[in-house]
Amino acid sequence: MKGWRSGWWALALAACGGPPADLPTAERDSLARAGSAHAEWRSYGGTYDEQRHSRLKQIDTGNVSRLGVAWTYDLKTGRGVEATPIVADGVMYVTSAWSVLHALDAKTGRELWVHDPQVDRAVGAKACCDVVNRGVAIRDGVVFLGVLDGRLQALDARTGKLLWSVMTVDPSKPYTITGAPRVVKDMVLIGNGGAELGVRGYLSAYDVKTGALRWRFYTVPNPRKAPDGAASDDALARIANPTWGDRGAWIRDGGGGTVWDSIVYDEVNDQVIFGVGNGSPWNADVRDPGGGDNLFLSSIVAVDADTGAYRWHYQTTPRDHWDYTATQTIILADLPLGEGGRPRRVVMQAPKNGFFYVLDARTGAFLSGTPFVPQTWTTGLDAKGRPIEVKAARYARDLVLVSPGPLGAHNWQPMAFNPGTGLVYIPAQEVPQAMRADALFASRPVAWNTGMDFAAGLTPELPPGALKALRAGMKGRLIAWDPVRRAPRWTVEHEGPWNGGVLSTAGGLVFQGKLNGELVAYDAVSGRRLWGMNLKAGVAAPPVTYMVDGEQYVAVATGWGSAFALAAGFAFDPAVPPAVGRVVAFRLDAKGTVPDPPLEPIDATPKAPAFGDAKLVAAGMVHYARNCAVCHGQLAISSGVLPDLRWSPIAADPASWAEVVLKGALRDRGMVSFARYLTPADAEAVRAYVLHQAHRAPS
Ligand code: CA
């Protein structure tokens, strides 16, 4: 096995000629250390700099039309799939819903082993945005997996045998892990999520061999503003603590600031740069009525790689009020922004708030921030990069339409950078949100707890055509952004928002999956569509590319699901094909096919008469919006990822409804009891609303 492996590396390196000499030394070294980094996809963002740009060019603009299906693999889930497949030593490691890890032969798709960490399904209720997982990390024959319930696991890459497992969070709190770990030096780094429900964010580094904690950086103070005995103590005391007041919901709810996605190793400056999430609760007026900017919420933070000690930060959204996370893709690159146009190493990010940022990687200095989609919450940035807010956008008692909304101008779907074209390819979107302070705000440690009214702007009797209008207001596009000229080079409009992450290749191609189930290849220079195929399931995950036995493959996981599909996918039903978790791999001249999805016919008819007066239905609507909508869909219309309650036989029978909603009868499927938040009368009002919606649905 070992001989085969090293022999293969030699072949791969010979085929690609080794790391090119024009690369910065550090990147060349890290590529060399990774052995076959050119030919495979050995880390989340491709390389440390996370550009998601492959130097493979066997598939190019001239032959991409010959791309065909090499193999498919069934991930056996209808829930969201967001994974970046990791390909190392001829094996693909791909995660699916509930943190299940599949190891496949990268050439044939043959299953080698499956690791199911057996997540208690009740943990699903803590997951803000579906029970997704974005991928693993690998180093020296060990695979690292973040598990939804907060565990970090190390597995033998060859056999899947568990080597160690540590709990990285307080499991009594609503923490979850959906993000990919990163391996930096001899440490594995992992963050967590949960700021919609009420947690305090941090990033941890564990020893790769033993799983022992090496350092931890908290992104916000603890309630007493006292030292934690952690790497962040000094930075919190000097910089962050003075930006928080001494009262408000943050004391109880943790303040948020979770590090749920982007964690990048800047090898040149030997530092870890990570993105920090939104405030908890969202509404700053209830979170911290006496406070200031609330550092390090919505910030990009750099720390020393060995110790976790603070280096610098840049806050994209001071005193976040809108769920404007800055956790989105961080890309490191050399751009001609130094003195006299000399190369300067920069950090690039396009976070939810709608601005494309360029910072100096060494110092964190703000270089530029430019809107990449229309936005309504500022009139621009000042010279230091601080937003000049539109007062009305900081919602309070009055309803205001804010764009971008909490789903962001760009969410977790990774963007990519092609050093050849100098362009960043952003999976961008416009999803405005009607926002208003939640008059009923209270701390609820399991359910969503944002201080923002999810029933804002809704009435049980939405005017005819409202759905159509909602849908028309939501847009998705692929933008080829020039970070030096600060303008788009080209733009492709999609059918709607929530499309897939992006892959760039030296073959002059940009690959992106779409909500309508297509995988498309665009010309990296012109944006012209060169190839596309219907994968029969919506795509949100980013494609990767790799070489096995001299042939280049492109692979992507399907399974739309996740936050948007649950919360707002109703607007696109039935434009989105069913969520089917599957890996599809392509190579030139392959002739395979994507199997038809197993269609379970749904009897889309109400199972009981409507009941209740307008007052009861309206009360049910408010309870539904606060407790049910983020999983079962706004307006009780599901996009198909979770059951559509309108057609449920359980909704037809008050006793069964109470068993499920108040007593947790379906807990083992992730539907926990809501008895702490709903009285029996409230639950019955929700049922009245659901049946009301069932009977007014268009036939
Ligand atoms: Ca959030």
PDB file of N, CA, C and O in Angstrom, residues 264-322:
ATOM      1  N   VAL A 264      -8.487  30.151   7.911  1.00  0.00           N
ATOM      2  CA  VAL A 264      -7.467  30.054   6.872  1.00  0.00           C
ATOM      3  C   VAL A 264      -6.082  30.205   7.500  1.00  0.00           C
ATOM      4  O   VAL A 264      -5.878  31.064   8.361  1.00  0.00           O
ATOM      5  N   TYR A 265      -5.138  29.359   7.058  1.00  0.00           N
ATOM      6  CA  TYR A 265      -3.761  29.476   7.537  1.00  0.00           C
ATOM      7  C   TYR A 265      -2.974  30.342   6.574  1.00  0.00           C
ATOM      8  O   TYR A 265      -2.809  30.006   5.404  1.00  0.00           O
ATOM      9  N   ASP A 266      -2.475  31.488   7.062  1.00  0.00           N
ATOM     10  CA  ASP A 266      -1.607  32.380   6.288  1.00  0.00           C
ATOM     11  C   ASP A 266      -0.177  31.966   6.594  1.00  0.00           C
ATOM     12  O   ASP A 266       0.413  32.395   7.587  1.00  0.00           O
ATOM     13  N   GLU A 267       0.359  31.106   5.736  1.00  0.00           N
ATOM     14  CA  GLU A 267       1.672  30.523   6.010  1.00  0.00           C
ATOM     15  C   GLU A 267       2.778  31.576   5.946  1.00  0.00           C
ATOM     16  O   GLU A 267       3.759  31.500   6.678  1.00  0.00           O
ATOM     17  N   VAL A 268       2.617  32.577   5.081  1.00  0.00           N
ATOM     18  CA  VAL A 268       3.640  33.612   4.929  1.00  0.00           C
ATOM     19  C   VAL A 268       3.820  34.372   6.240  1.00  0.00           C
ATOM     20  O   VAL A 268       4.936  34.651   6.674  1.00  0.00           O
ATOM     21  N   ASN A 269       2.726  34.700   6.894  1.00  0.00           N
ATOM     22  CA  ASN A 269       2.793  35.464   8.146  1.00  0.00           C
ATOM     23  C   ASN A 269       2.607  34.582   9.380  1.00  0.00           C
ATOM     24  O   ASN A 269       2.473  35.093  10.491  1.00  0.00           O
ATOM     25  N   ASP A 270       2.580  33.282   9.162  1.00  0.00           N
ATOM     26  CA  ASP A 270       2.418  32.299  10.233  1.00  0.00           C
ATOM     27  C   ASP A 270       1.278  32.673  11.186  1.00  0.00           C
ATOM     28  O   ASP A 270       1.451  32.754  12.400  1.00  0.00           O
ATOM     29  N   GLN A 271       0.118  32.934  10.591  1.00  0.00           N
ATOM     30  CA  GLN A 271      -1.034  33.298  11.418  1.00  0.00           C
ATOM     31  C   GLN A 271      -2.283  32.601  10.879  1.00  0.00           C
ATOM     32  O   GLN A 271      -2.341  32.189   9.723  1.00  0.00           O
ATOM     33  N   VAL A 272      -3.271  32.471  11.764  1.00  0.00           N
ATOM     34  CA  VAL A 272      -4.563  31.910  11.371  1.00  0.00           C
ATOM     35  C   VAL A 272      -5.547  33.070  11.258  1.00  0.00           C
ATOM     36  O   VAL A 272      -5.648  33.901  12.168  1.00  0.00           O
ATOM     37  N   ILE A 273      -6.235  33.148  10.119  1.00  0.00           N
ATOM     38  CA  ILE A 273      -7.208  34.219   9.889  1.00  0.00           C
ATOM     39  C   ILE A 273      -8.580  33.572   9.813  1.00  0.00           C
ATOM     40  O   ILE A 273      -8.776  32.620   9.059  1.00  0.00           O
ATOM     41  N   PHE A 274      -9.521  34.051  10.625  1.00  0.00           N
ATOM     42  CA  PHE A 274     -10.836  33.424  10.636  1.00  0.00           C
ATOM     43  C   PHE A 274     -11.947  34.468  10.633  1.00  0.00           C
ATOM     44  O   PHE A 274     -11.754  35.627  11.005  1.00  0.00           O
ATOM     45  N   GLY A 275     -13.126  34.019  10.178  1.00  0.00           N
ATOM     46  CA  GLY A 275     -14.296  34.891  10.096  1.00  0.00           C
ATOM     47  C   GLY A 275     -15.208  34.661  11.290  1.00  0.00           C
ATOM     48  O   GLY A 275     -15.415  33.524  11.718  1.00  0.00           O
ATOM     49  N   VAL A 276     -15.751  35.754  11.843  1.00  0.00           N
ATOM     50  CA  VAL A 276     -16.598  35.682  13.035  1.00  0.00           C
ATOM     51  C   VAL A 276     -18.050  36.008  12.663  1.00  0.00           C
ATOM     52  O   VAL A 276     -18.312  36.894  11.855  1.00  0.00           O
ATOM     53  N   GLY A 277     -18.969  35.289  13.283  1.00  0.00           N
ATOM     54  CA  GLY A 277     -20.384  35.389  12.948  1.00  0.00           C
ATOM     55  C   GLY A 277     -21.121  36.519  13.644  1.00  0.00           C
ATOM     56  O   GLY A 277     -20.538  37.403  14.274  1.00  0.00           O
ATOM     57  N   ASN A 278     -22.447  36.436  13.527  1.00  0.00           N
ATOM     58  CA  ASN A 278     -23.355  37.489  13.979  1.00  0.00           C
ATOM     59  C   ASN A 278     -23.523  37.513  15.492  1.00  0.00           C
ATOM     60  O   ASN A 278     -23.074  36.619  16.194  1.00  0.00           O
ATOM     61  N   GLY A 279     -24.227  38.549  15.945  1.00  0.00           N
ATOM     62  CA  GLY A 279     -24.532  38.688  17.364  1.00  0.00           C
ATOM     63  C   GLY A 279     -25.654  37.774  17.795  1.00  0.00           C
ATOM     64  O   GLY A 279     -26.498  37.372  17.012  1.00  0.00           O
ATOM     65  N   SER A 280     -25.662  37.441  19.095  1.00  0.00           N
ATOM     66  CA  SER A 280     -26.737  36.636  19.667  1.00  0.00           C
ATOM     67  C   SER A 280     -27.242  37.338  20.916  1.00  0.00           C
ATOM     68  O   SER A 280     -26.481  37.523  21.856  1.00  0.00           O
ATOM     69  N   PRO A 281     -28.539  37.747  20.912  1.00  0.00           N
ATOM     70  CA  PRO A 281     -29.446  37.706  19.768  1.00  0.00           C
ATOM     71  C   PRO A 281     -29.073  38.728  18.684  1.00  0.00           C
ATOM     72  O   PRO A 281     -28.237  39.583  18.918  1.00  0.00           O
ATOM     73  N   TRP A 282     -29.734  38.596  17.525  1.00  0.00           N
ATOM     74  CA  TRP A 282     -29.432  39.504  16.408  1.00  0.00           C
ATOM     75  C   TRP A 282     -29.632  40.963  16.789  1.00  0.00           C
ATOM     76  O   TRP A 282     -28.814  41.817  16.474  1.00  0.00           O
ATOM     77  N   ASN A 283     -30.784  41.216  17.428  1.00  0.00           N
ATOM     78  CA  ASN A 283     -31.229  42.578  17.707  1.00  0.00           C
ATOM     79  C   ASN A 283     -30.307  43.220  18.751  1.00  0.00           C
ATOM     80  O   ASN A 283     -30.324  42.863  19.925  1.00  0.00           O
ATOM     81  N   ALA A 284     -29.483  44.184  18.314  1.00  0.00           N
ATOM     82  CA  ALA A 284     -28.484  44.785  19.206  1.00  0.00           C
ATOM     83  C   ALA A 284     -29.125  45.548  20.352  1.00  0.00           C
ATOM     84  O   ALA A 284     -28.532  45.678  21.421  1.00  0.00           O
ATOM     85  N   ASP A 285     -30.349  46.060  20.144  1.00  0.00           N
ATOM     86  CA  ASP A 285     -31.020  46.831  21.201  1.00  0.00           C
ATOM     87  C   ASP A 285     -31.359  45.966  22.405  1.00  0.00           C
ATOM     88  O   ASP A 285     -31.335  46.444  23.539  1.00  0.00           O
ATOM     89  N   VAL A 286     -31.701  44.706  22.161  1.00  0.00           N
ATOM     90  CA  VAL A 286     -31.959  43.818  23.301  1.00  0.00           C
ATOM     91  C   VAL A 286     -30.697  43.060  23.687  1.00  0.00           C
ATOM     92  O   VAL A 286     -30.526  42.684  24.839  1.00  0.00           O
ATOM     93  N   ARG A 287     -29.789  42.862  22.722  1.00  0.00           N
ATOM     94  CA  ARG A 287     -28.552  42.145  23.038  1.00  0.00           C
ATOM     95  C   ARG A 287     -27.714  42.923  24.040  1.00  0.00           C
ATOM     96  O   ARG A 287     -27.226  42.376  25.024  1.00  0.00           O
ATOM     97  N   ASP A 288     -27.530  44.213  23.767  1.00  0.00           N
ATOM     98  CA  ASP A 288     -26.593  44.997  24.566  1.00  0.00           C
ATOM     99  C   ASP A 288     -26.993  46.463  24.518  1.00  0.00           C
ATOM    100  O   ASP A 288     -26.332  47.274  23.865  1.00  0.00           O
ATOM    101  N   PRO A 289     -28.091  46.818  25.236  1.00  0.00           N
ATOM    102  CA  PRO A 289     -28.638  48.171  25.093  1.00  0.00           C
ATOM    103  C   PRO A 289     -27.652  49.275  25.457  1.00  0.00           C
ATOM    104  O   PRO A 289     -27.737  50.365  24.909  1.00  0.00           O
ATOM    105  N   GLY A 290     -26.688  49.003  26.332  1.00  0.00           N
ATOM    106  CA  GLY A 290     -25.773  50.073  26.738  1.00  0.00           C
ATOM    107  C   GLY A 290     -24.429  50.026  26.035  1.00  0.00           C
ATOM    108  O   GLY A 290     -23.550  50.841  26.313  1.00  0.00           O
ATOM    109  N   GLY A 291     -24.256  49.088  25.136  1.00  0.00           N
ATOM    110  CA  GLY A 291     -22.912  48.823  24.627  1.00  0.00           C
ATOM    111  C   GLY A 291     -22.562  49.536  23.337  1.00  0.00           C
ATOM    112  O   GLY A 291     -23.302  50.384  22.846  1.00  0.00           O
ATOM    113  N   GLY A 292     -21.416  49.151  22.785  1.00  0.00           N
ATOM    114  CA  GLY A 292     -20.883  49.785  21.585  1.00  0.00           C
ATOM    115  C   GLY A 292     -20.831  48.842  20.397  1.00  0.00           C
ATOM    116  O   GLY A 292     -21.831  48.216  20.052  1.00  0.00           O
ATOM    117  N   ASP A 293     -19.634  48.717  19.827  1.00  0.00           N
ATOM    118  CA  ASP A 293     -19.486  47.977  18.564  1.00  0.00           C
ATOM    119  C   ASP A 293     -19.606  46.458  18.716  1.00  0.00           C
ATOM    120  O   ASP A 293     -19.740  45.742  17.736  1.00  0.00           O
ATOM    121  N   ASN A 294     -19.481  45.949  19.950  1.00  0.00           N
ATOM    122  CA  ASN A 294     -19.597  44.507  20.199  1.00  0.00           C
ATOM    123  C   ASN A 294     -18.563  43.686  19.442  1.00  0.00           C
ATOM    124  O   ASN A 294     -18.881  42.783  18.662  1.00  0.00           O
ATOM    125  N   LEU A 295     -17.297  43.981  19.707  1.00  0.00           N
ATOM    126  CA  LEU A 295     -16.205  43.179  19.116  1.00  0.00           C
ATOM    127  C   LEU A 295     -16.157  41.806  19.775  1.00  0.00           C
ATOM    128  O   LEU A 295     -16.463  41.686  20.952  1.00  0.00           O
ATOM    129  N   PHE A 296     -15.752  40.766  19.019  1.00  0.00           N
ATOM    130  CA  PHE A 296     -15.336  40.756  17.626  1.00  0.00           C
ATOM    131  C   PHE A 296     -16.438  40.231  16.701  1.00  0.00           C
ATOM    132  O   PHE A 296     -16.153  39.486  15.771  1.00  0.00           O
ATOM    133  N   LEU A 297     -17.700  40.598  16.995  1.00  0.00           N
ATOM    134  CA  LEU A 297     -18.789  40.169  16.119  1.00  0.00           C
ATOM    135  C   LEU A 297     -18.513  40.629  14.694  1.00  0.00           C
ATOM    136  O   LEU A 297     -17.970  41.710  14.471  1.00  0.00           O
ATOM    137  N   SER A 298     -18.944  39.811  13.705  1.00  0.00           N
ATOM    138  CA  SER A 298     -18.901  40.185  12.293  1.00  0.00           C
ATOM    139  C   SER A 298     -17.532  40.715  11.873  1.00  0.00           C
ATOM    140  O   SER A 298     -17.440  41.678  11.115  1.00  0.00           O
ATOM    141  N   SER A 299     -16.478  40.089  12.387  1.00  0.00           N
ATOM    142  CA  SER A 299     -15.118  40.559  12.128  1.00  0.00           C
ATOM    143  C   SER A 299     -14.285  39.483  11.457  1.00  0.00           C
ATOM    144  O   SER A 299     -14.599  38.298  11.518  1.00  0.00           O
ATOM    145  N   ILE A 300     -13.195  39.945  10.819  1.00  0.00           N
ATOM    146  CA  ILE A 300     -12.131  39.057  10.366  1.00  0.00           C
ATOM    147  C   ILE A 300     -11.006  39.229  11.383  1.00  0.00           C
ATOM    148  O   ILE A 300     -10.593  40.360  11.660  1.00  0.00           O
ATOM    149  N   VAL A 301     -10.543  38.120  11.975  1.00  0.00           N
ATOM    150  CA  VAL A 301      -9.561  38.185  13.061  1.00  0.00           C
ATOM    151  C   VAL A 301      -8.340  37.344  12.696  1.00  0.00           C
ATOM    152  O   VAL A 301      -8.484  36.247  12.152  1.00  0.00           O
ATOM    153  N   ALA A 302      -7.145  37.866  12.990  1.00  0.00           N
ATOM    154  CA  ALA A 302      -5.911  37.111  12.778  1.00  0.00           C
ATOM    155  C   ALA A 302      -5.241  36.848  14.119  1.00  0.00           C
ATOM    156  O   ALA A 302      -5.158  37.750  14.959  1.00  0.00           O
ATOM    157  N   VAL A 303      -4.788  35.592  14.313  1.00  0.00           N
ATOM    158  CA  VAL A 303      -4.086  35.224  15.548  1.00  0.00           C
ATOM    159  C   VAL A 303      -2.814  34.449  15.203  1.00  0.00           C
ATOM    160  O   VAL A 303      -2.707  33.861  14.125  1.00  0.00           O
ATOM    161  N   ASP A 304      -1.877  34.458  16.129  1.00  0.00           N
ATOM    162  CA  ASP A 304      -0.638  33.694  15.974  1.00  0.00           C
ATOM    163  C   ASP A 304      -0.979  32.211  15.857  1.00  0.00           C
ATOM    164  O   ASP A 304      -1.761  31.685  16.658  1.00  0.00           O
ATOM    165  N   ALA A 305      -0.382  31.535  14.862  1.00  0.00           N
ATOM    166  CA  ALA A 305      -0.759  30.141  14.619  1.00  0.00           C
ATOM    167  C   ALA A 305      -0.371  29.233  15.784  1.00  0.00           C
ATOM    168  O   ALA A 305      -1.110  28.302  16.113  1.00  0.00           O
ATOM    169  N   ASP A 306       0.762  29.490  16.418  1.00  0.00           N
ATOM    170  CA  ASP A 306       1.231  28.584  17.467  1.00  0.00           C
ATOM    171  C   ASP A 306       0.510  28.779  18.790  1.00  0.00           C
ATOM    172  O   ASP A 306       0.270  27.823  19.521  1.00  0.00           O
ATOM    173  N   THR A 307       0.165  30.041  19.101  1.00  0.00           N
ATOM    174  CA  THR A 307      -0.352  30.330  20.444  1.00  0.00           C
ATOM    175  C   THR A 307      -1.806  30.798  20.461  1.00  0.00           C
ATOM    176  O   THR A 307      -2.436  30.822  21.512  1.00  0.00           O
ATOM    177  N   GLY A 308      -2.326  31.219  19.299  1.00  0.00           N
ATOM    178  CA  GLY A 308      -3.675  31.776  19.271  1.00  0.00           C
ATOM    179  C   GLY A 308      -3.726  33.214  19.762  1.00  0.00           C
ATOM    180  O   GLY A 308      -4.809  33.781  19.910  1.00  0.00           O
ATOM    181  N   ALA A 309      -2.548  33.839  20.003  1.00  0.00           N
ATOM    182  CA  ALA A 309      -2.531  35.225  20.492  1.00  0.00           C
ATOM    183  C   ALA A 309      -2.980  36.184  19.386  1.00  0.00           C
ATOM    184  O   ALA A 309      -2.611  36.028  18.222  1.00  0.00           O
ATOM    185  N   TYR A 310      -3.722  37.211  19.786  1.00  0.00           N
ATOM    186  CA  TYR A 310      -4.289  38.192  18.852  1.00  0.00           C
ATOM    187  C   TYR A 310      -3.206  38.882  18.028  1.00  0.00           C
ATOM    188  O   TYR A 310      -2.170  39.303  18.561  1.00  0.00           O
ATOM    189  N   ARG A 311      -3.474  39.042  16.705  1.00  0.00           N
ATOM    190  CA  ARG A 311      -2.592  39.849  15.846  1.00  0.00           C
ATOM    191  C   ARG A 311      -3.307  41.113  15.360  1.00  0.00           C
ATOM    192  O   ARG A 311      -2.818  42.208  15.525  1.00  0.00           O
ATOM    193  N   TRP A 312      -4.472  40.941  14.716  1.00  0.00           N
ATOM    194  CA  TRP A 312      -5.243  42.101  14.229  1.00  0.00           C
ATOM    195  C   TRP A 312      -6.688  41.699  13.988  1.00  0.00           C
ATOM    196  O   TRP A 312      -7.006  40.510  13.976  1.00  0.00           O
ATOM    197  N   HIS A 313      -7.552  42.699  13.811  1.00  0.00           N
ATOM    198  CA  HIS A 313      -8.939  42.415  13.423  1.00  0.00           C
ATOM    199  C   HIS A 313      -9.463  43.532  12.549  1.00  0.00           C
ATOM    200  O   HIS A 313      -8.948  44.657  12.583  1.00  0.00           O
ATOM    201  N   TYR A 314     -10.480  43.211  11.763  1.00  0.00           N
ATOM    202  CA  TYR A 314     -11.236  44.225  11.026  1.00  0.00           C
ATOM    203  C   TYR A 314     -12.711  43.880  11.169  1.00  0.00           C
ATOM    204  O   TYR A 314     -13.122  42.763  10.827  1.00  0.00           O
ATOM    205  N   GLN A 315     -13.501  44.817  11.677  1.00  0.00           N
ATOM    206  CA  GLN A 315     -14.928  44.545  11.873  1.00  0.00           C
ATOM    207  C   GLN A 315     -15.723  45.043  10.666  1.00  0.00           C
ATOM    208  O   GLN A 315     -15.747  46.238  10.381  1.00  0.00           O
ATOM    209  N   THR A 316     -16.393  44.113   9.974  1.00  0.00           N
ATOM    210  CA  THR A 316     -17.152  44.487   8.775  1.00  0.00           C
ATOM    211  C   THR A 316     -18.448  45.205   9.153  1.00  0.00           C
ATOM    212  O   THR A 316     -18.848  46.143   8.478  1.00  0.00           O
ATOM    213  N   THR A 317     -19.115  44.742  10.224  1.00  0.00           N
ATOM    214  CA  THR A 317     -20.404  45.316  10.620  1.00  0.00           C
ATOM    215  C   THR A 317     -20.393  45.612  12.116  1.00  0.00           C
ATOM    216  O   THR A 317     -20.699  44.743  12.930  1.00  0.00           O
ATOM    217  N   PRO A 318     -19.987  46.845  12.507  1.00  0.00           N
ATOM    218  CA  PRO A 318     -19.996  47.187  13.932  1.00  0.00           C
ATOM    219  C   PRO A 318     -21.412  47.062  14.501  1.00  0.00           C
ATOM    220  O   PRO A 318     -22.389  47.422  13.841  1.00  0.00           O
ATOM    221  N   ARG A 319     -21.496  46.533  15.724  1.00  0.00           N
ATOM    222  CA  ARG A 319     -22.790  46.393  16.415  1.00  0.00           C
ATOM    223  C   ARG A 319     -23.829  45.726  15.507  1.00  0.00           C
ATOM    224  O   ARG A 319     -24.919  46.261  15.250  1.00  0.00           O
ATOM    225  N   ASP A 320     -23.479  44.538  15.037  1.00  0.00           N
ATOM    226  CA  ASP A 320     -24.353  43.789  14.121  1.00  0.00           C
ATOM    227  C   ASP A 320     -25.776  43.721  14.635  1.00  0.00           C
ATOM    228  O   ASP A 320     -26.026  43.460  15.805  1.00  0.00           O
ATOM    229  N   HIS A 321     -26.715  43.899  13.692  1.00  0.00           N
ATOM    230  CA  HIS A 321     -28.142  43.943  14.032  1.00  0.00           C
ATOM    231  C   HIS A 321     -28.932  43.071  13.056  1.00  0.00           C
ATOM    232  O   HIS A 321     -30.134  42.949  13.177  1.00  0.00           O
ATOM    233  N   TRP A 322     -28.233  42.478  12.057  1.00  0.00           N
ATOM    234  CA  TRP A 322     -28.925  41.907  10.905  1.00  0.00           C
ATOM    235  C   TRP A 322     -28.487  40.475  10.572  1.00  0.00           C
ATOM    236  O   TRP A 322     -28.744  39.989   9.492  1.00  0.00           O
TER     237      TRP A 322
END
